[in-house]
Amino acid sequence: MVGSTPVPWTTHPWVAEGERRIRFGLGIVGQRSSWSSYFDWVHRAEALSFDSLWVQDHPMQGIDCWTALAAIAARGTSLRLGSLVSCVSYRNPALLARLAADVDCLSEGKLVLGVGIGKNQGEFAKMGLSLPSIRDRQQALAETIDIVRGVWGDRPFTYEGEHFRVADASIRPPVQ
């Protein structure tokens, strides 16, 4: 890894608050028939006092996770929004960092970025991707986290890993 030091992490206030009280989140699973059904779901979740709304990242099934999160964020919501979870094999880490930062900005700092290794062989195949070994997917996850943190740093970030590379990349960090 070459470049700026990744952004140092401290416990986020929302996470720390969760240690003191029980919270309830809702996940949007499967396809919604329309954008209005997505927005109806969000309004119902708010009316029922849920704390967060999570959107699955299955690009080949229904509306894309990051498109949905951006649309919900742009309409304004009291809910914390999260990806459940973004598979690191589906998007380049710098692109994921860009999407997450934009959605966080649109939501005024309410995004929780969930990332994972993915395991749905059928979805990988539909996207023309081979399903790497668990070890390789875990390495890709670690590299993705390093890159996302690095490109949100205070200066251009360069990284060369086994699975991903970025050169002099810099992205406006999220609000939070």
mmCIF file with all atom_site columns, N, CA, C and O in Angstrom, residues 129-170:
data_model
loop_
_atom_site.group_PDB
_atom_site.id
_atom_site.type_symbol
_atom_site.label_atom_id
_atom_site.label_alt_id
_atom_site.label_comp_id
_atom_site.label_asym_id
_atom_site.label_entity_id
_atom_site.label_seq_id
_atom_site.pdbx_PDB_ins_code
_atom_site.Cartn_x
_atom_site.Cartn_y
_atom_site.Cartn_z
_atom_site.occupancy
_atom_site.B_iso_or_equiv
_atom_site.pdbx_formal_charge
_atom_site.auth_seq_id
_atom_site.auth_comp_id
_atom_site.auth_asym_id
_atom_site.auth_atom_id
_atom_site.pdbx_PDB_model_num
ATOM 1   N N  . LEU A 1 129 ? -19.382 -13.518 -13.744 1.00 0.00 ? 129 LEU A N  1
ATOM 2   C CA . LEU A 1 129 ? -18.266 -13.555 -12.808 1.00 0.00 ? 129 LEU A CA 1
ATOM 3   C C  . LEU A 1 129 ? -18.069 -14.980 -12.310 1.00 0.00 ? 129 LEU A C  1
ATOM 4   O O  . LEU A 1 129 ? -19.033 -15.704 -12.087 1.00 0.00 ? 129 LEU A O  1
ATOM 5   N N  . SER A 1 130 ? -16.823 -15.355 -12.123 1.00 0.00 ? 130 SER A N  1
ATOM 6   C CA . SER A 1 130 ? -16.568 -16.644 -11.480 1.00 0.00 ? 130 SER A CA 1
ATOM 7   C C  . SER A 1 130 ? -16.631 -16.426 -9.976  1.00 0.00 ? 130 SER A C  1
ATOM 8   O O  . SER A 1 130 ? -16.329 -15.341 -9.483  1.00 0.00 ? 130 SER A O  1
ATOM 9   N N  . LEU A 1 131 ? -17.038 -17.464 -9.248  1.00 0.00 ? 131 LEU A N  1
ATOM 10  C CA . LEU A 1 131 ? -17.106 -17.380 -7.797  1.00 0.00 ? 131 LEU A CA 1
ATOM 11  C C  . LEU A 1 131 ? -15.755 -17.785 -7.236  1.00 0.00 ? 131 LEU A C  1
ATOM 12  O O  . LEU A 1 131 ? -15.392 -18.958 -7.257  1.00 0.00 ? 131 LEU A O  1
ATOM 13  N N  . PRO A 1 132 ? -14.978 -16.807 -6.748  1.00 0.00 ? 132 PRO A N  1
ATOM 14  C CA . PRO A 1 132 ? -13.658 -17.132 -6.198  1.00 0.00 ? 132 PRO A CA 1
ATOM 15  C C  . PRO A 1 132 ? -13.776 -17.976 -4.928  1.00 0.00 ? 132 PRO A C  1
ATOM 16  O O  . PRO A 1 132 ? -14.846 -18.072 -4.324  1.00 0.00 ? 132 PRO A O  1
ATOM 17  N N  . SER A 1 133 ? -12.672 -18.518 -4.502  1.00 0.00 ? 133 SER A N  1
ATOM 18  C CA . SER A 1 133 ? -12.637 -19.281 -3.253  1.00 0.00 ? 133 SER A CA 1
ATOM 19  C C  . SER A 1 133 ? -12.986 -18.353 -2.094  1.00 0.00 ? 133 SER A C  1
ATOM 20  O O  . SER A 1 133 ? -12.864 -17.126 -2.193  1.00 0.00 ? 133 SER A O  1
ATOM 21  N N  . ILE A 1 134 ? -13.385 -18.935 -0.980  1.00 0.00 ? 134 ILE A N  1
ATOM 22  C CA . ILE A 1 134 ? -13.688 -18.136 0.211   1.00 0.00 ? 134 ILE A CA 1
ATOM 23  C C  . ILE A 1 134 ? -12.466 -17.327 0.620   1.00 0.00 ? 134 ILE A C  1
ATOM 24  O O  . ILE A 1 134 ? -12.575 -16.141 0.939   1.00 0.00 ? 134 ILE A O  1
ATOM 25  N N  . ARG A 1 135 ? -11.309 -17.942 0.584   1.00 0.00 ? 135 ARG A N  1
ATOM 26  C CA . ARG A 1 135 ? -10.072 -17.240 0.955   1.00 0.00 ? 135 ARG A CA 1
ATOM 27  C C  . ARG A 1 135 ? -9.851  -16.009 0.063   1.00 0.00 ? 135 ARG A C  1
ATOM 28  O O  . ARG A 1 135 ? -9.549  -14.922 0.558   1.00 0.00 ? 135 ARG A O  1
ATOM 29  N N  . ASP A 1 136 ? -10.007 -16.189 -1.254  1.00 0.00 ? 136 ASP A N  1
ATOM 30  C CA . ASP A 1 136 ? -9.827  -15.065 -2.177  1.00 0.00 ? 136 ASP A CA 1
ATOM 31  C C  . ASP A 1 136 ? -10.868 -13.976 -1.933  1.00 0.00 ? 136 ASP A C  1
ATOM 32  O O  . ASP A 1 136 ? -10.556 -12.783 -1.990  1.00 0.00 ? 136 ASP A O  1
ATOM 33  N N  . ARG A 1 137 ? -12.112 -14.365 -1.676  1.00 0.00 ? 137 ARG A N  1
ATOM 34  C CA . ARG A 1 137 ? -13.152 -13.370 -1.409  1.00 0.00 ? 137 ARG A CA 1
ATOM 35  C C  . ARG A 1 137 ? -12.878 -12.631 -0.105  1.00 0.00 ? 137 ARG A C  1
ATOM 36  O O  . ARG A 1 137 ? -13.124 -11.431 -0.001  1.00 0.00 ? 137 ARG A O  1
ATOM 37  N N  . GLN A 1 138 ? -12.348 -13.328 0.894   1.00 0.00 ? 138 GLN A N  1
ATOM 38  C CA . GLN A 1 138 ? -11.994 -12.663 2.149   1.00 0.00 ? 138 GLN A CA 1
ATOM 39  C C  . GLN A 1 138 ? -10.841 -11.683 1.955   1.00 0.00 ? 138 GLN A C  1
ATOM 40  O O  . GLN A 1 138 ? -10.849 -10.583 2.520   1.00 0.00 ? 138 GLN A O  1
ATOM 41  N N  . GLN A 1 139 ? -9.860  -12.065 1.140   1.00 0.00 ? 139 GLN A N  1
ATOM 42  C CA . GLN A 1 139 ? -8.762  -11.140 0.823   1.00 0.00 ? 139 GLN A CA 1
ATOM 43  C C  . GLN A 1 139 ? -9.291  -9.915  0.083   1.00 0.00 ? 139 GLN A C  1
ATOM 44  O O  . GLN A 1 139 ? -8.879  -8.783  0.356   1.00 0.00 ? 139 GLN A O  1
ATOM 45  N N  . ALA A 1 140 ? -10.206 -10.142 -0.865  1.00 0.00 ? 140 ALA A N  1
ATOM 46  C CA . ALA A 1 140 ? -10.793 -9.029  -1.616  1.00 0.00 ? 140 ALA A CA 1
ATOM 47  C C  . ALA A 1 140 ? -11.571 -8.100  -0.683  1.00 0.00 ? 140 ALA A C  1
ATOM 48  O O  . ALA A 1 140 ? -11.555 -6.876  -0.857  1.00 0.00 ? 140 ALA A O  1
ATOM 49  N N  . LEU A 1 141 ? -12.249 -8.666  0.316   1.00 0.00 ? 141 LEU A N  1
ATOM 50  C CA . LEU A 1 141 ? -12.967 -7.854  1.296   1.00 0.00 ? 141 LEU A CA 1
ATOM 51  C C  . LEU A 1 141 ? -11.996 -6.965  2.078   1.00 0.00 ? 141 LEU A C  1
ATOM 52  O O  . LEU A 1 141 ? -12.223 -5.761  2.230   1.00 0.00 ? 141 LEU A O  1
ATOM 53  N N  . ALA A 1 142 ? -10.904 -7.545  2.552   1.00 0.00 ? 142 ALA A N  1
ATOM 54  C CA . ALA A 1 142 ? -9.906  -6.765  3.294   1.00 0.00 ? 142 ALA A CA 1
ATOM 55  C C  . ALA A 1 142 ? -9.329  -5.648  2.421   1.00 0.00 ? 142 ALA A C  1
ATOM 56  O O  . ALA A 1 142 ? -9.169  -4.506  2.878   1.00 0.00 ? 142 ALA A O  1
ATOM 57  N N  . GLU A 1 143 ? -9.034  -5.959  1.155   1.00 0.00 ? 143 GLU A N  1
ATOM 58  C CA . GLU A 1 143 ? -8.503  -4.941  0.246   1.00 0.00 ? 143 GLU A CA 1
ATOM 59  C C  . GLU A 1 143 ? -9.537  -3.846  -0.008  1.00 0.00 ? 143 GLU A C  1
ATOM 60  O O  . GLU A 1 143 ? -9.193  -2.658  -0.063  1.00 0.00 ? 143 GLU A O  1
ATOM 61  N N  . THR A 1 144 ? -10.797 -4.236  -0.161  1.00 0.00 ? 144 THR A N  1
ATOM 62  C CA . THR A 1 144 ? -11.858 -3.252  -0.391  1.00 0.00 ? 144 THR A CA 1
ATOM 63  C C  . THR A 1 144 ? -11.946 -2.289  0.775   1.00 0.00 ? 144 THR A C  1
ATOM 64  O O  . THR A 1 144 ? -12.035 -1.069  0.579   1.00 0.00 ? 144 THR A O  1
ATOM 65  N N  . ILE A 1 145 ? -11.910 -2.804  1.988   1.00 0.00 ? 145 ILE A N  1
ATOM 66  C CA . ILE A 1 145 ? -11.977 -1.936  3.166   1.00 0.00 ? 145 ILE A CA 1
ATOM 67  C C  . ILE A 1 145 ? -10.791 -0.971  3.187   1.00 0.00 ? 145 ILE A C  1
ATOM 68  O O  . ILE A 1 145 ? -10.962 0.233   3.422   1.00 0.00 ? 145 ILE A O  1
ATOM 69  N N  . ASP A 1 146 ? -9.589  -1.481  2.906   1.00 0.00 ? 146 ASP A N  1
ATOM 70  C CA . ASP A 1 146 ? -8.409  -0.611  2.866   1.00 0.00 ? 146 ASP A CA 1
ATOM 71  C C  . ASP A 1 146 ? -8.558  0.477   1.805   1.00 0.00 ? 146 ASP A C  1
ATOM 72  O O  . ASP A 1 146 ? -8.231  1.648   2.050   1.00 0.00 ? 146 ASP A O  1
ATOM 73  N N  . ILE A 1 147 ? -9.049  0.101   0.638   1.00 0.00 ? 147 ILE A N  1
ATOM 74  C CA . ILE A 1 147 ? -9.181  1.073   -0.458  1.00 0.00 ? 147 ILE A CA 1
ATOM 75  C C  . ILE A 1 147 ? -10.256 2.104   -0.150  1.00 0.00 ? 147 ILE A C  1
ATOM 76  O O  . ILE A 1 147 ? -10.044 3.315   -0.337  1.00 0.00 ? 147 ILE A O  1
ATOM 77  N N  . VAL A 1 148 ? -11.420 1.661   0.323   1.00 0.00 ? 148 VAL A N  1
ATOM 78  C CA . VAL A 1 148 ? -12.489 2.613   0.650   1.00 0.00 ? 148 VAL A CA 1
ATOM 79  C C  . VAL A 1 148 ? -11.986 3.617   1.684   1.00 0.00 ? 148 VAL A C  1
ATOM 80  O O  . VAL A 1 148 ? -12.138 4.827   1.508   1.00 0.00 ? 148 VAL A O  1
ATOM 81  N N  . ARG A 1 149 ? -11.373 3.137   2.725   1.00 0.00 ? 149 ARG A N  1
ATOM 82  C CA . ARG A 1 149 ? -10.840 4.052   3.747   1.00 0.00 ? 149 ARG A CA 1
ATOM 83  C C  . ARG A 1 149 ? -9.762  4.956   3.165   1.00 0.00 ? 149 ARG A C  1
ATOM 84  O O  . ARG A 1 149 ? -9.695  6.148   3.483   1.00 0.00 ? 149 ARG A O  1
ATOM 85  N N  . GLY A 1 150 ? -8.909  4.388   2.306   1.00 0.00 ? 150 GLY A N  1
ATOM 86  C CA . GLY A 1 150 ? -7.809  5.160   1.736   1.00 0.00 ? 150 GLY A CA 1
ATOM 87  C C  . GLY A 1 150 ? -8.253  6.272   0.807   1.00 0.00 ? 150 GLY A C  1
ATOM 88  O O  . GLY A 1 150 ? -7.753  7.394   0.888   1.00 0.00 ? 150 GLY A O  1
ATOM 89  N N  . VAL A 1 151 ? -9.219  5.981   -0.073  1.00 0.00 ? 151 VAL A N  1
ATOM 90  C CA . VAL A 1 151 ? -9.648  7.013   -1.030  1.00 0.00 ? 151 VAL A CA 1
ATOM 91  C C  . VAL A 1 151 ? -10.470 8.097   -0.360  1.00 0.00 ? 151 VAL A C  1
ATOM 92  O O  . VAL A 1 151 ? -10.641 9.178   -0.914  1.00 0.00 ? 151 VAL A O  1
ATOM 93  N N  . TRP A 1 152 ? -10.967 7.820   0.849   1.00 0.00 ? 152 TRP A N  1
ATOM 94  C CA . TRP A 1 152 ? -11.653 8.849   1.627   1.00 0.00 ? 152 TRP A CA 1
ATOM 95  C C  . TRP A 1 152 ? -10.671 9.671   2.457   1.00 0.00 ? 152 TRP A C  1
ATOM 96  O O  . TRP A 1 152 ? -11.071 10.540  3.229   1.00 0.00 ? 152 TRP A O  1
ATOM 97  N N  . GLY A 1 153 ? -9.390  9.413   2.305   1.00 0.00 ? 153 GLY A N  1
ATOM 98  C CA . GLY A 1 153 ? -8.364  10.123  3.062   1.00 0.00 ? 153 GLY A CA 1
ATOM 99  C C  . GLY A 1 153 ? -8.181  11.554  2.590   1.00 0.00 ? 153 GLY A C  1
ATOM 100 O O  . GLY A 1 153 ? -8.883  12.052  1.714   1.00 0.00 ? 153 GLY A O  1
ATOM 101 N N  . ASP A 1 154 ? -7.165  12.182  3.145   1.00 0.00 ? 154 ASP A N  1
ATOM 102 C CA . ASP A 1 154 ? -6.950  13.605  2.882   1.00 0.00 ? 154 ASP A CA 1
ATOM 103 C C  . ASP A 1 154 ? -6.076  13.899  1.672   1.00 0.00 ? 154 ASP A C  1
ATOM 104 O O  . ASP A 1 154 ? -5.845  15.053  1.342   1.00 0.00 ? 154 ASP A O  1
ATOM 105 N N  . ARG A 1 155 ? -5.572  12.847  1.007   1.00 0.00 ? 155 ARG A N  1
ATOM 106 C CA . ARG A 1 155 ? -4.774  13.075  -0.206  1.00 0.00 ? 155 ARG A CA 1
ATOM 107 C C  . ARG A 1 155 ? -4.882  11.846  -1.111  1.00 0.00 ? 155 ARG A C  1
ATOM 108 O O  . ARG A 1 155 ? -5.370  10.808  -0.690  1.00 0.00 ? 155 ARG A O  1
ATOM 109 N N  . PRO A 1 156 ? -4.445  11.967  -2.350  1.00 0.00 ? 156 PRO A N  1
ATOM 110 C CA . PRO A 1 156 ? -4.551  10.840  -3.289  1.00 0.00 ? 156 PRO A CA 1
ATOM 111 C C  . PRO A 1 156 ? -3.948  9.555   -2.713  1.00 0.00 ? 156 PRO A C  1
ATOM 112 O O  . PRO A 1 156 ? -2.925  9.580   -2.026  1.00 0.00 ? 156 PRO A O  1
ATOM 113 N N  . PHE A 1 157 ? -4.609  8.454   -3.014  1.00 0.00 ? 157 PHE A N  1
ATOM 114 C CA . PHE A 1 157 ? -4.284  7.165   -2.423  1.00 0.00 ? 157 PHE A CA 1
ATOM 115 C C  . PHE A 1 157 ? -3.954  6.157   -3.519  1.00 0.00 ? 157 PHE A C  1
ATOM 116 O O  . PHE A 1 157 ? -4.676  6.036   -4.506  1.00 0.00 ? 157 PHE A O  1
ATOM 117 N N  . THR A 1 158 ? -2.858  5.428   -3.330  1.00 0.00 ? 158 THR A N  1
ATOM 118 C CA . THR A 1 158 ? -2.449  4.377   -4.258  1.00 0.00 ? 158 THR A CA 1
ATOM 119 C C  . THR A 1 158 ? -2.378  3.070   -3.489  1.00 0.00 ? 158 THR A C  1
ATOM 120 O O  . THR A 1 158 ? -1.898  3.038   -2.355  1.00 0.00 ? 158 THR A O  1
ATOM 121 N N  . TYR A 1 159 ? -2.867  2.012   -4.140  1.00 0.00 ? 159 TYR A N  1
ATOM 122 C CA . TYR A 1 159 ? -2.904  0.702   -3.484  1.00 0.00 ? 159 TYR A CA 1
ATOM 123 C C  . TYR A 1 159 ? -2.748  -0.371  -4.552  1.00 0.00 ? 159 TYR A C  1
ATOM 124 O O  . TYR A 1 159 ? -3.377  -0.311  -5.595  1.00 0.00 ? 159 TYR A O  1
ATOM 125 N N  . GLU A 1 160 ? -1.898  -1.336  -4.272  1.00 0.00 ? 160 GLU A N  1
ATOM 126 C CA . GLU A 1 160 ? -1.745  -2.493  -5.158  1.00 0.00 ? 160 GLU A CA 1
ATOM 127 C C  . GLU A 1 160 ? -1.889  -3.742  -4.324  1.00 0.00 ? 160 GLU A C  1
ATOM 128 O O  . GLU A 1 160 ? -1.044  -4.053  -3.491  1.00 0.00 ? 160 GLU A O  1
ATOM 129 N N  . GLY A 1 161 ? -2.991  -4.461  -4.547  1.00 0.00 ? 161 GLY A N  1
ATOM 130 C CA . GLY A 1 161 ? -3.241  -5.694  -3.825  1.00 0.00 ? 161 GLY A CA 1
ATOM 131 C C  . GLY A 1 161 ? -3.305  -6.869  -4.778  1.00 0.00 ? 161 GLY A C  1
ATOM 132 O O  . GLY A 1 161 ? -3.035  -6.736  -5.974  1.00 0.00 ? 161 GLY A O  1
ATOM 133 N N  . GLU A 1 162 ? -3.674  -7.998  -4.256  1.00 0.00 ? 162 GLU A N  1
ATOM 134 C CA . GLU A 1 162 ? -3.830  -9.201  -5.080  1.00 0.00 ? 162 GLU A CA 1
ATOM 135 C C  . GLU A 1 162 ? -5.035  -9.087  -6.010  1.00 0.00 ? 162 GLU A C  1
ATOM 136 O O  . GLU A 1 162 ? -5.032  -9.621  -7.107  1.00 0.00 ? 162 GLU A O  1
ATOM 137 N N  . HIS A 1 163 ? -6.088  -8.384  -5.553  1.00 0.00 ? 163 HIS A N  1
ATOM 138 C CA . HIS A 1 163 ? -7.355  -8.354  -6.276  1.00 0.00 ? 163 HIS A CA 1
ATOM 139 C C  . HIS A 1 163 ? -7.706  -6.992  -6.856  1.00 0.00 ? 163 HIS A C  1
ATOM 140 O O  . HIS A 1 163 ? -8.394  -6.924  -7.872  1.00 0.00 ? 163 HIS A O  1
ATOM 141 N N  . PHE A 1 164 ? -7.258  -5.927  -6.213  1.00 0.00 ? 164 PHE A N  1
ATOM 142 C CA . PHE A 1 164 ? -7.641  -4.580  -6.641  1.00 0.00 ? 164 PHE A CA 1
ATOM 143 C C  . PHE A 1 164 ? -6.441  -3.644  -6.623  1.00 0.00 ? 164 PHE A C  1
ATOM 144 O O  . PHE A 1 164 ? -5.512  -3.819  -5.841  1.00 0.00 ? 164 PHE A O  1
ATOM 145 N N  . ARG A 1 165 ? -6.537  -2.621  -7.467  1.00 0.00 ? 165 ARG A N  1
ATOM 146 C CA . ARG A 1 165 ? -5.522  -1.583  -7.528  1.00 0.00 ? 165 ARG A CA 1
ATOM 147 C C  . ARG A 1 165 ? -6.212  -0.239  -7.754  1.00 0.00 ? 165 ARG A C  1
ATOM 148 O O  . ARG A 1 165 ? -7.195  -0.161  -8.483  1.00 0.00 ? 165 ARG A O  1
ATOM 149 N N  . VAL A 1 166 ? -5.665  0.768   -7.141  1.00 0.00 ? 166 VAL A N  1
ATOM 150 C CA . VAL A 1 166 ? -6.064  2.146   -7.431  1.00 0.00 ? 166 VAL A CA 1
ATOM 151 C C  . VAL A 1 166 ? -4.798  2.989   -7.475  1.00 0.00 ? 166 VAL A C  1
ATOM 152 O O  . VAL A 1 166 ? -3.815  2.669   -6.809  1.00 0.00 ? 166 VAL A O  1
ATOM 153 N N  . ALA A 1 167 ? -4.805  4.027   -8.272  1.00 0.00 ? 167 ALA A N  1
ATOM 154 C CA . ALA A 1 167 ? -3.631  4.889   -8.406  1.00 0.00 ? 167 ALA A CA 1
ATOM 155 C C  . ALA A 1 167 ? -4.049  6.340   -8.230  1.00 0.00 ? 167 ALA A C  1
ATOM 156 O O  . ALA A 1 167 ? -4.908  6.844   -8.957  1.00 0.00 ? 167 ALA A O  1
ATOM 157 N N  . ASP A 1 168 ? -3.467  6.992   -7.246  1.00 0.00 ? 168 ASP A N  1
ATOM 158 C CA . ASP A 1 168 ? -3.731  8.407   -6.970  1.00 0.00 ? 168 ASP A CA 1
ATOM 159 C C  . ASP A 1 168 ? -5.230  8.716   -6.932  1.00 0.00 ? 168 ASP A C  1
ATOM 160 O O  . ASP A 1 168 ? -5.684  9.712   -7.475  1.00 0.00 ? 168 ASP A O  1
ATOM 161 N N  . ALA A 1 169 ? -5.979  7.839   -6.294  1.00 0.00 ? 169 ALA A N  1
ATOM 162 C CA . ALA A 1 169 ? -7.430  7.997   -6.209  1.00 0.00 ? 169 ALA A CA 1
ATOM 163 C C  . ALA A 1 169 ? -7.802  8.812   -4.980  1.00 0.00 ? 169 ALA A C  1
ATOM 164 O O  . ALA A 1 169 ? -7.218  8.649   -3.912  1.00 0.00 ? 169 ALA A O  1
ATOM 165 N N  . SER A 1 170 ? -8.766  9.682   -5.157  1.00 0.00 ? 170 SER A N  1
ATOM 166 C CA . SER A 1 170 ? -9.243  10.514  -4.062  1.00 0.00 ? 170 SER A CA 1
ATOM 167 C C  . SER A 1 170 ? -10.719 10.772  -4.286  1.00 0.00 ? 170 SER A C  1
ATOM 168 O O  . SER A 1 170 ? -11.118 11.163  -5.387  1.00 0.00 ? 170 SER A O  1
#
